[in-house]
PDB file of C-alpha atoms (C1' of nucleotides) in Angstrom:
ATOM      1  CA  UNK A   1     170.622  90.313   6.827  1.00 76.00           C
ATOM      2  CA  UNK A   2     167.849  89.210   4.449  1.00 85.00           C
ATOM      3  CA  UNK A   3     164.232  90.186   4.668  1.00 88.00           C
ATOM      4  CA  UNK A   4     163.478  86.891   6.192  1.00 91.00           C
ATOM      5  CA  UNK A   5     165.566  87.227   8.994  1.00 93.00           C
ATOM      6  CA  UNK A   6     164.532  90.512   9.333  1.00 93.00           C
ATOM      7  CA  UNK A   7     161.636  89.552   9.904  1.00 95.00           C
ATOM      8  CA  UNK A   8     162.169  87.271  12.158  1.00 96.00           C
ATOM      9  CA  UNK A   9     164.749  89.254  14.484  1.00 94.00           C
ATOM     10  CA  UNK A  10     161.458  91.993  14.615  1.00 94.00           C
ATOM     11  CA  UNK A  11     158.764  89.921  15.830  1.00 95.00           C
ATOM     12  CA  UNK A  12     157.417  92.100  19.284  1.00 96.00           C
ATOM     13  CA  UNK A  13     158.308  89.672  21.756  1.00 96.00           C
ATOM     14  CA  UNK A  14     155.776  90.749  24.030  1.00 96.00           C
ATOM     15  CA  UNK A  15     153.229  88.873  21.628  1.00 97.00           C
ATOM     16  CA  UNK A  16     155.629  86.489  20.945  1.00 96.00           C
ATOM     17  CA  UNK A  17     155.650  84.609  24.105  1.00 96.00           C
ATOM     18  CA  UNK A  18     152.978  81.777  23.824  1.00 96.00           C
ATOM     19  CA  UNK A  19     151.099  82.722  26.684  1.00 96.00           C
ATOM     20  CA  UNK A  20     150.613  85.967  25.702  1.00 97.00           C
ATOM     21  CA  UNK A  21     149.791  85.169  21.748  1.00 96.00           C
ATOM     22  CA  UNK A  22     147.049  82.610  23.302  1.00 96.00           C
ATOM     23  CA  UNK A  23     145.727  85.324  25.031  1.00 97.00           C
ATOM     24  CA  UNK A  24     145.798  87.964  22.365  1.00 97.00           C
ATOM     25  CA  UNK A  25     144.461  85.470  19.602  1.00 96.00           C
ATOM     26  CA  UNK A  26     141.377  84.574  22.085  1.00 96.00           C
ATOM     27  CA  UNK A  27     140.559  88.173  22.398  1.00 96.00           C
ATOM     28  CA  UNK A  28     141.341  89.322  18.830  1.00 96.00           C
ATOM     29  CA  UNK A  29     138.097  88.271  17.560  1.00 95.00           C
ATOM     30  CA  UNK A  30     135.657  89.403  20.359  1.00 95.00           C
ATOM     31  CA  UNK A  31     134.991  92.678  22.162  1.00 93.00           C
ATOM     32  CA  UNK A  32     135.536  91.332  25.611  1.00 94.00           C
ATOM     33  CA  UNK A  33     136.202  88.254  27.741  1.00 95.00           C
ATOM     34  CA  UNK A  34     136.704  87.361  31.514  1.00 94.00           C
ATOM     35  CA  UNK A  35     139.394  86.434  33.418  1.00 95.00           C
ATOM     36  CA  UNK A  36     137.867  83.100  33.708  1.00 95.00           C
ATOM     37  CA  UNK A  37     137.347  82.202  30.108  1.00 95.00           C
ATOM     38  CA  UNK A  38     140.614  82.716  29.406  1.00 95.00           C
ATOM     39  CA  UNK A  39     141.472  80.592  32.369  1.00 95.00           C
ATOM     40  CA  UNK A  40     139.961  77.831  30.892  1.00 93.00           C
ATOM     41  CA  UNK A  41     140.350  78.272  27.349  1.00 94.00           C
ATOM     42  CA  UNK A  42     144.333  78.570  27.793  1.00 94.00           C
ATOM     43  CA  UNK A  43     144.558  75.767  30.308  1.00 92.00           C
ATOM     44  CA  UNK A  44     147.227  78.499  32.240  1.00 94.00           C
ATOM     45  CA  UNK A  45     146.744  78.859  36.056  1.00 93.00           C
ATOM     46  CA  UNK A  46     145.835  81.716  37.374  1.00 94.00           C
ATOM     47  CA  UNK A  47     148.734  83.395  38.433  1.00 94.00           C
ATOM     48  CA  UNK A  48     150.416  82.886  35.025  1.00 95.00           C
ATOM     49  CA  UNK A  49     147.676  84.444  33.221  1.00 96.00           C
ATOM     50  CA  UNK A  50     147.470  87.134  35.889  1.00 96.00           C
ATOM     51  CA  UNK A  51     151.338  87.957  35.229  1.00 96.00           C
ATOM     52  CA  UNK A  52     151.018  87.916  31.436  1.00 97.00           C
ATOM     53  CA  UNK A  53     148.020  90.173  31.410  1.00 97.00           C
ATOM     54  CA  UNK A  54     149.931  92.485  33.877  1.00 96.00           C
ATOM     55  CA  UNK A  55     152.371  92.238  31.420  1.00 96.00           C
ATOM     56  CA  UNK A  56     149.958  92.889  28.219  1.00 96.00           C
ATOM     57  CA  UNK A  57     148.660  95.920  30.094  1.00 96.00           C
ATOM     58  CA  UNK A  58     151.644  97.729  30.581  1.00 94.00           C
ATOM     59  CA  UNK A  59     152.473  97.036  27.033  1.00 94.00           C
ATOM     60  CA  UNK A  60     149.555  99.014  26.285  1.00 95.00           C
ATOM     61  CA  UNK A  61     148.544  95.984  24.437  1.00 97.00           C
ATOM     62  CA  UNK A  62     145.057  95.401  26.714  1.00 96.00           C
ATOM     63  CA  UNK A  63     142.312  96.998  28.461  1.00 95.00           C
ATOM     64  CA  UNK A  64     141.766  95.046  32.080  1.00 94.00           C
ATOM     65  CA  UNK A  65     138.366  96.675  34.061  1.00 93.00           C
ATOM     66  CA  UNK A  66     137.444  95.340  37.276  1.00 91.00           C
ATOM     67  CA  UNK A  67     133.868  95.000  37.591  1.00 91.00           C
ATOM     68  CA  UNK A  68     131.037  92.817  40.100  1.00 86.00           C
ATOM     69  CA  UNK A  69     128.847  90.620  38.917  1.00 83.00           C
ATOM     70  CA  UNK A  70     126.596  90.805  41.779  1.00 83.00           C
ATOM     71  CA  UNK A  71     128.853  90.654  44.876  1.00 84.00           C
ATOM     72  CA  UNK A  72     131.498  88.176  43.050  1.00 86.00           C
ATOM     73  CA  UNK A  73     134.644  89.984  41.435  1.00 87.00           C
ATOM     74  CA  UNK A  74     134.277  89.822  37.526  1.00 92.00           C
ATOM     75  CA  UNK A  75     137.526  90.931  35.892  1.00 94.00           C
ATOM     76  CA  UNK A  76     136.999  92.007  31.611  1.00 95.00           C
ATOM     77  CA  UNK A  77     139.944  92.245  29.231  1.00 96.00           C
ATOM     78  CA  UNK A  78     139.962  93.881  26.220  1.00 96.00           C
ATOM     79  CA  UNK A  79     142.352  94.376  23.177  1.00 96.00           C
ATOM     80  CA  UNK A  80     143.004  98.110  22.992  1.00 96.00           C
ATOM     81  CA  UNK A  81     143.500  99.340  19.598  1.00 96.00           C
ATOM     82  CA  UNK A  82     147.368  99.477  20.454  1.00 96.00           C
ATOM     83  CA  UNK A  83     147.195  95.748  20.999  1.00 96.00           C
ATOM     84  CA  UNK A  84     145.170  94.877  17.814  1.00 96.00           C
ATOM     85  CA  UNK A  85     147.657  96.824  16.068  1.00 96.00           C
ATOM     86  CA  UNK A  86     150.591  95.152  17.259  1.00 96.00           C
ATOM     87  CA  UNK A  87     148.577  91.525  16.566  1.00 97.00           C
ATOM     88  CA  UNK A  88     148.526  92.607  13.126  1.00 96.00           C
ATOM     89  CA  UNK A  89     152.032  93.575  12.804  1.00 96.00           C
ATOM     90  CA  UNK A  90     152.855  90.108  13.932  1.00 96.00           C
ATOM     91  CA  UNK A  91     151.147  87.931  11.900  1.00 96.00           C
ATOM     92  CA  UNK A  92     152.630  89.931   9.188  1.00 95.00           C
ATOM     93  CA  UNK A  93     155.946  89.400   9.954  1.00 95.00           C
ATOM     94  CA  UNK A  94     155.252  85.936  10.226  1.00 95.00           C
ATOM     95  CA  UNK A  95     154.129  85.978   7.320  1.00 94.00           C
ATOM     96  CA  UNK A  96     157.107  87.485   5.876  1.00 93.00           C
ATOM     97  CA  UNK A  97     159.140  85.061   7.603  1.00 92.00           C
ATOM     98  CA  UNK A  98     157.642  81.738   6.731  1.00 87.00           C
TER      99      UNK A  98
ATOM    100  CA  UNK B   1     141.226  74.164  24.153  1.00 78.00           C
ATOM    101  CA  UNK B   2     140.859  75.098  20.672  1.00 86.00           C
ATOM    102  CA  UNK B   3     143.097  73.711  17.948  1.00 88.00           C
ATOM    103  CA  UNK B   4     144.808  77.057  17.359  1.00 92.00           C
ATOM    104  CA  UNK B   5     145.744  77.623  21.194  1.00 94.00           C
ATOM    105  CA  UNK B   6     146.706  74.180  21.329  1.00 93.00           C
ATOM    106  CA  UNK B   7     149.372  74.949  18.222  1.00 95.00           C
ATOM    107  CA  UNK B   8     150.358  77.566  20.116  1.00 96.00           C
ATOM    108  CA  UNK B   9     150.974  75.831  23.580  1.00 94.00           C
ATOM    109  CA  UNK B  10     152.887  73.564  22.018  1.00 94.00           C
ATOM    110  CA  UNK B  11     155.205  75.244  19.696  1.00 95.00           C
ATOM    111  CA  UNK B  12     158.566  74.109  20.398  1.00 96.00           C
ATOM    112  CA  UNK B  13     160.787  76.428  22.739  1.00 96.00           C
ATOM    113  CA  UNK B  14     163.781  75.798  21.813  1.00 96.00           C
ATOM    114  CA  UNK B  15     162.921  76.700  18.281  1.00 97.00           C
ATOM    115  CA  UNK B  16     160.531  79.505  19.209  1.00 96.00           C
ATOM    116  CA  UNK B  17     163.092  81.821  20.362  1.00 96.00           C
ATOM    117  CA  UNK B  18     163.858  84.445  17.797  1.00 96.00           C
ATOM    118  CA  UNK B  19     167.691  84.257  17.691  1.00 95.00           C
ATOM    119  CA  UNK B  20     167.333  80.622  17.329  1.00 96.00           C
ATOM    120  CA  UNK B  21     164.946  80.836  14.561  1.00 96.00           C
ATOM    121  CA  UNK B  22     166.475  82.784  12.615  1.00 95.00           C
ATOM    122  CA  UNK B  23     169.620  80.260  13.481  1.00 96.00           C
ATOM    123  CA  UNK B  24     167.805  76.809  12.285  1.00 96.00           C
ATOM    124  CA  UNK B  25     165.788  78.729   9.587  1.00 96.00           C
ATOM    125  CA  UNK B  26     169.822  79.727   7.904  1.00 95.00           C
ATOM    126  CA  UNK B  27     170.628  76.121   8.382  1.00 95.00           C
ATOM    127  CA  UNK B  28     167.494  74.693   7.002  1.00 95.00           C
ATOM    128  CA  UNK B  29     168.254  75.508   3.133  1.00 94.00           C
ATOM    129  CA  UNK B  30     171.829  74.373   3.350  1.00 93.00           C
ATOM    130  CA  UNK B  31     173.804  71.342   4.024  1.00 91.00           C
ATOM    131  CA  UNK B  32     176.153  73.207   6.352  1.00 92.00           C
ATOM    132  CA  UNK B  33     177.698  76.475   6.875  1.00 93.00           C
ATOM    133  CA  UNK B  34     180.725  78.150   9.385  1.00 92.00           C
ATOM    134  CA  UNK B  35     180.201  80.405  12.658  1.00 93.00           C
ATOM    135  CA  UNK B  36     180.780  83.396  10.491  1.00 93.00           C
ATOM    136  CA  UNK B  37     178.659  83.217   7.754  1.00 93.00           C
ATOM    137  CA  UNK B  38     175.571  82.958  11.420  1.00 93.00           C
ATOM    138  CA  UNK B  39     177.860  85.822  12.618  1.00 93.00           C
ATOM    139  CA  UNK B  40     176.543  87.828   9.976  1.00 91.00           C
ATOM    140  CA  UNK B  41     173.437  86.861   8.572  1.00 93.00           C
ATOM    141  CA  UNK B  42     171.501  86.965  12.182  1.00 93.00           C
ATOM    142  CA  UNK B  43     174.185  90.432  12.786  1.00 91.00           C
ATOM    143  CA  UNK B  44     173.952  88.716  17.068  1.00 92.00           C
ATOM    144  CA  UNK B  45     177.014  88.776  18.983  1.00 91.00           C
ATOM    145  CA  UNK B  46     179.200  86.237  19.464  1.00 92.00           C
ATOM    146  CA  UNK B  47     178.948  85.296  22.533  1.00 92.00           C
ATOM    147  CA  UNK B  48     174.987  85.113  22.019  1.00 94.00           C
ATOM    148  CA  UNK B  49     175.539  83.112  18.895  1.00 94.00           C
ATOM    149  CA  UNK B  50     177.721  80.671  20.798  1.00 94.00           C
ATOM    150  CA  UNK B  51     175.070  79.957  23.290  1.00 95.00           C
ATOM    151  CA  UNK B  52     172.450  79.575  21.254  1.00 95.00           C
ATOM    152  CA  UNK B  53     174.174  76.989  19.455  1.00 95.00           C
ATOM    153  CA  UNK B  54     175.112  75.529  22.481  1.00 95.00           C
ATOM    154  CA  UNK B  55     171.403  75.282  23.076  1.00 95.00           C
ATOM    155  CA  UNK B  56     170.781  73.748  19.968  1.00 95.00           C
ATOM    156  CA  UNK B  57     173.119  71.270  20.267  1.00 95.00           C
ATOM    157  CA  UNK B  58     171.542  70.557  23.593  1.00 93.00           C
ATOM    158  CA  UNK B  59     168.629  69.954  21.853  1.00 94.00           C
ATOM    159  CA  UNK B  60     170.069  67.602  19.173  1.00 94.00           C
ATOM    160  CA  UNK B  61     169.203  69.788  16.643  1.00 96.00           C
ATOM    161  CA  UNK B  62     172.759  70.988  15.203  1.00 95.00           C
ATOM    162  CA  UNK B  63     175.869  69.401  15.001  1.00 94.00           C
ATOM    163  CA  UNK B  64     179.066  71.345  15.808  1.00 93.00           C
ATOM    164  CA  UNK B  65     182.136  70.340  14.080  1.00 91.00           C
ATOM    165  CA  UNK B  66     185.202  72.112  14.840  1.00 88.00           C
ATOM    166  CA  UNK B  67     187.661  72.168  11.944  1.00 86.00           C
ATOM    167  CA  UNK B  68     190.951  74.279  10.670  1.00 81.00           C
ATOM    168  CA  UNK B  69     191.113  75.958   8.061  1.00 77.00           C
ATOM    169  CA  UNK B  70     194.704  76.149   7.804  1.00 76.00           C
ATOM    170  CA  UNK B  71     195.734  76.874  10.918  1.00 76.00           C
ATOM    171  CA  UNK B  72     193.402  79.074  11.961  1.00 79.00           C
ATOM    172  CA  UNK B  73     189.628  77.465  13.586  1.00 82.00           C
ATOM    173  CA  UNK B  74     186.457  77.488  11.990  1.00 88.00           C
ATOM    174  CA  UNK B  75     183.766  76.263  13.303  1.00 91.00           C
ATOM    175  CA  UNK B  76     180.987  74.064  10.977  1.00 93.00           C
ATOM    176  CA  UNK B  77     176.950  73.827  11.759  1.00 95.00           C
ATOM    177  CA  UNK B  78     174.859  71.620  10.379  1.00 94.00           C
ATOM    178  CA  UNK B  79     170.653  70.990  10.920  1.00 95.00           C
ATOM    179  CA  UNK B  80     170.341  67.113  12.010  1.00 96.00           C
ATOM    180  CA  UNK B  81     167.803  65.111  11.105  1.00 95.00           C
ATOM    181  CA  UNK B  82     166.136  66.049  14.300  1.00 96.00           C
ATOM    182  CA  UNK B  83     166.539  69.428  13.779  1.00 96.00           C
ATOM    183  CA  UNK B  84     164.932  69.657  10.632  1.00 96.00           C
ATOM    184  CA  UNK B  85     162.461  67.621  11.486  1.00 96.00           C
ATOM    185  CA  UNK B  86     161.363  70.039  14.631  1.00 96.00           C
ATOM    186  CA  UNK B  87     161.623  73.004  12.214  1.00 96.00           C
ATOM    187  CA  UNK B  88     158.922  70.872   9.789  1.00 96.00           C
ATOM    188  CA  UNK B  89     156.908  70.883  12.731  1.00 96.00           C
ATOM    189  CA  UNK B  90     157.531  74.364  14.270  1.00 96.00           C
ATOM    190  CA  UNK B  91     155.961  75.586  10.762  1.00 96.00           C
ATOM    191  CA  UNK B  92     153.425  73.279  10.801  1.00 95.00           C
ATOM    192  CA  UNK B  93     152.351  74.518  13.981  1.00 95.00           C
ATOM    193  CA  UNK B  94     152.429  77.894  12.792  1.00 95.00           C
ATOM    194  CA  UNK B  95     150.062  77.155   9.720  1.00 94.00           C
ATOM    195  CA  UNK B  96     148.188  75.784  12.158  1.00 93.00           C
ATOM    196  CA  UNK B  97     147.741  78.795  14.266  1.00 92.00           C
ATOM    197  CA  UNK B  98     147.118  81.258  11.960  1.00 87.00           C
TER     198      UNK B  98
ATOM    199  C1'  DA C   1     212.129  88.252  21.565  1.00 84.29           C
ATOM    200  C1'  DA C   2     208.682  90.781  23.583  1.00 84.29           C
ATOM    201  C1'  DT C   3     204.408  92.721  22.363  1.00 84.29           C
ATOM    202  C1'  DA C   4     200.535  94.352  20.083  1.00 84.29           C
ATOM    203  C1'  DG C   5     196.627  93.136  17.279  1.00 84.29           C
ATOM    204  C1'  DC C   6     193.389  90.024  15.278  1.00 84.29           C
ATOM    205  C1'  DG C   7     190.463  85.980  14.136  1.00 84.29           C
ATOM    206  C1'  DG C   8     187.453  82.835  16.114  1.00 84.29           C
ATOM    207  C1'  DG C   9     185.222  81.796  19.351  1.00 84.29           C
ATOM    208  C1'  DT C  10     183.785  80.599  24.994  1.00 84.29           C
ATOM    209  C1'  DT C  11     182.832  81.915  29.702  1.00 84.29           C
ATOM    210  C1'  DT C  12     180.915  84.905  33.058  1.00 84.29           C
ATOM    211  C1'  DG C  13     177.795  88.160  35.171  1.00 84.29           C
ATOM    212  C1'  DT C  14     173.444  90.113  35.296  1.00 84.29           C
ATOM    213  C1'  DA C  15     168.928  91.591  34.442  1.00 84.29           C
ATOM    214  C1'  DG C  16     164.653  89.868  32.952  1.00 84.29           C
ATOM    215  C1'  DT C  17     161.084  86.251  32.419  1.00 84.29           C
ATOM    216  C1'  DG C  18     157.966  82.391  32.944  1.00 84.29           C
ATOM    217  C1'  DC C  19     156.175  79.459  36.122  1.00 84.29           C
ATOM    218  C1'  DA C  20     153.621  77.390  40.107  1.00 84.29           C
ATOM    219  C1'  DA C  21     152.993  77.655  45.027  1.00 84.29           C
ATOM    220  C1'  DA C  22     151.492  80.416  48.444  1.00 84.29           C
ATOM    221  C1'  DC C  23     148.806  84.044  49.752  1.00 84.29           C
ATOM    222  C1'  DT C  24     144.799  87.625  49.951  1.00 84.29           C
ATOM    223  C1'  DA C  25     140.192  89.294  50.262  1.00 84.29           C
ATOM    224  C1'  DG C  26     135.821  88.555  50.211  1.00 84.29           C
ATOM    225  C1'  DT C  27     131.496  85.175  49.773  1.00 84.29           C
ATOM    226  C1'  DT C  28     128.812  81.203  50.299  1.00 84.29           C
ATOM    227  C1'  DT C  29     127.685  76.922  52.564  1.00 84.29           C
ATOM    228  C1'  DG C  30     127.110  73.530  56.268  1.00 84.29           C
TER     229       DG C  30
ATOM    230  C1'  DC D   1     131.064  80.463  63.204  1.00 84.29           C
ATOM    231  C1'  DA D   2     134.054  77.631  60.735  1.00 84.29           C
ATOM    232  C1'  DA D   3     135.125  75.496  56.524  1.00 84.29           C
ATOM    233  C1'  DA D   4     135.292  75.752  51.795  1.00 84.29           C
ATOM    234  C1'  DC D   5     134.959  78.226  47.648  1.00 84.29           C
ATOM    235  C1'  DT D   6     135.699  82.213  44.127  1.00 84.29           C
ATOM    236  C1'  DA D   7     138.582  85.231  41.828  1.00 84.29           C
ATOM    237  C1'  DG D   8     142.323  86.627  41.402  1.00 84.29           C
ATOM    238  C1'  DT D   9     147.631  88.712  43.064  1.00 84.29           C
ATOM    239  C1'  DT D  10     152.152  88.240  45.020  1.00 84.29           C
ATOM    240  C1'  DT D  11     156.255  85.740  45.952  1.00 84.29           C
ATOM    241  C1'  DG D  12     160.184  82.872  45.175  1.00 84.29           C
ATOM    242  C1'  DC D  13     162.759  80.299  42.257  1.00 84.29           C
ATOM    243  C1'  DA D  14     164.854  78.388  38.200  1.00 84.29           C
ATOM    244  C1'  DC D  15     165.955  79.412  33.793  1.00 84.29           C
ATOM    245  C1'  DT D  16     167.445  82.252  29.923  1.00 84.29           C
ATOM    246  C1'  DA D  17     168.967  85.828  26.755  1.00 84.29           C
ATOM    247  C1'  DC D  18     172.185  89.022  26.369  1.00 84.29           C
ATOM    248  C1'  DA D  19     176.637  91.558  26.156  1.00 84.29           C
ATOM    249  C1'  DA D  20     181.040  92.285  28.313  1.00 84.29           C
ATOM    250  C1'  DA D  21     185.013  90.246  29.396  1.00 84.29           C
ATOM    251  C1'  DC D  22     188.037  86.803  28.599  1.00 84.29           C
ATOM    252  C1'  DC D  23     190.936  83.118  26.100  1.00 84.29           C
ATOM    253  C1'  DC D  24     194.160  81.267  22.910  1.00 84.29           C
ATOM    254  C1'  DG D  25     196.814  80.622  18.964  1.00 84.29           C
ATOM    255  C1'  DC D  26     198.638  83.094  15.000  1.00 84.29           C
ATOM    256  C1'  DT D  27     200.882  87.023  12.519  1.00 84.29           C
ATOM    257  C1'  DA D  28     202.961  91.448  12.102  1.00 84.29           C
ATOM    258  C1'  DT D  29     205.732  95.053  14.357  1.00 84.29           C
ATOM    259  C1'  DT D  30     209.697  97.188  16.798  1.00 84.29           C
TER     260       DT D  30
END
DNA sequence: AATAGCGGGTTTGTAGTGCAAACTAGTTTG
DNA sequence: CAAACTAGTTTGCACTACAAACCCGCTATT
């Protein structure tokens, strides 16, 4: 198998599920976001961002803290430095595939 | 919806999955090759292989011509037009993302 | 001439996954 | 107080990737 390939058959597939790189790309660059802004910026519904979330935090790959804003339910994700590790390992095997 | 998430959302399935990739991204460079020569390079099964050729075909993005070789079978792949188009893409999509 | 083994695949069975619809729990509005 | 809204979670289903088991024709063996 060449290094492409390689490459390729490595990529975490966790990440590599759209949903989830959406997701992990949006929060890459900030400290925190909602549940909500990600709603919207990913055009998902809500129970397919709830899943993949569930699914990012048992990865290890995000940080999800239930908080009020006032009396209405505020839910905050963050990257954990697992996750931001893992982001980077991906876009470098992409990079090493393509 | 940004223009990166948007790449994302809409990077093709069929082509997205790794064993697949690495399938069309053999195929790309060459005019054709056997079962085998897949066999090996991507190191899957072959019953996985099989499928996800199946798939492909599905798709309209290989073409699967069963010859002999002798007497014994061998089976040929080739990228169609489609299919190589839809790889352009894929990558374009990817550049696009990241 | 059975039979055992192999090359070249396909089919089958199953566990896992993504998805949207339905549901939950609490809050605000009329 | 009932209806509607907010902010999510759970459920049910359809699909899919995967490997194990199977198939079938050929060749070598006894």
């Amino acid at each position: 198998m060449n290094e492409q390939l390689r490459a390729i058959s490595e990529l975490d597939r966790v990440i590599h599920e759209p949903g989830r790189l959406m997701i992990v790309a949006l929060l890459w660059p900030v400290k925190e976001c909602d549940f909500l802004y990600l709603l919207n910026a990913t055009e998902m519904n809500k129970g397919n961002l709830s899943s993949h979330l569930a699914r990012l935090e048992e990865a290890g790959y995000v940080e999800i803290e239930k908080t009020y804003r006032g009396k209405v339910p505020r839910t905050l994700l963050r990257l954990t430095r697992k996750g931001r590790t893992a982001f980077d390992q991906y876009r470098k095997g992409l990079k090493a595939a393509f």
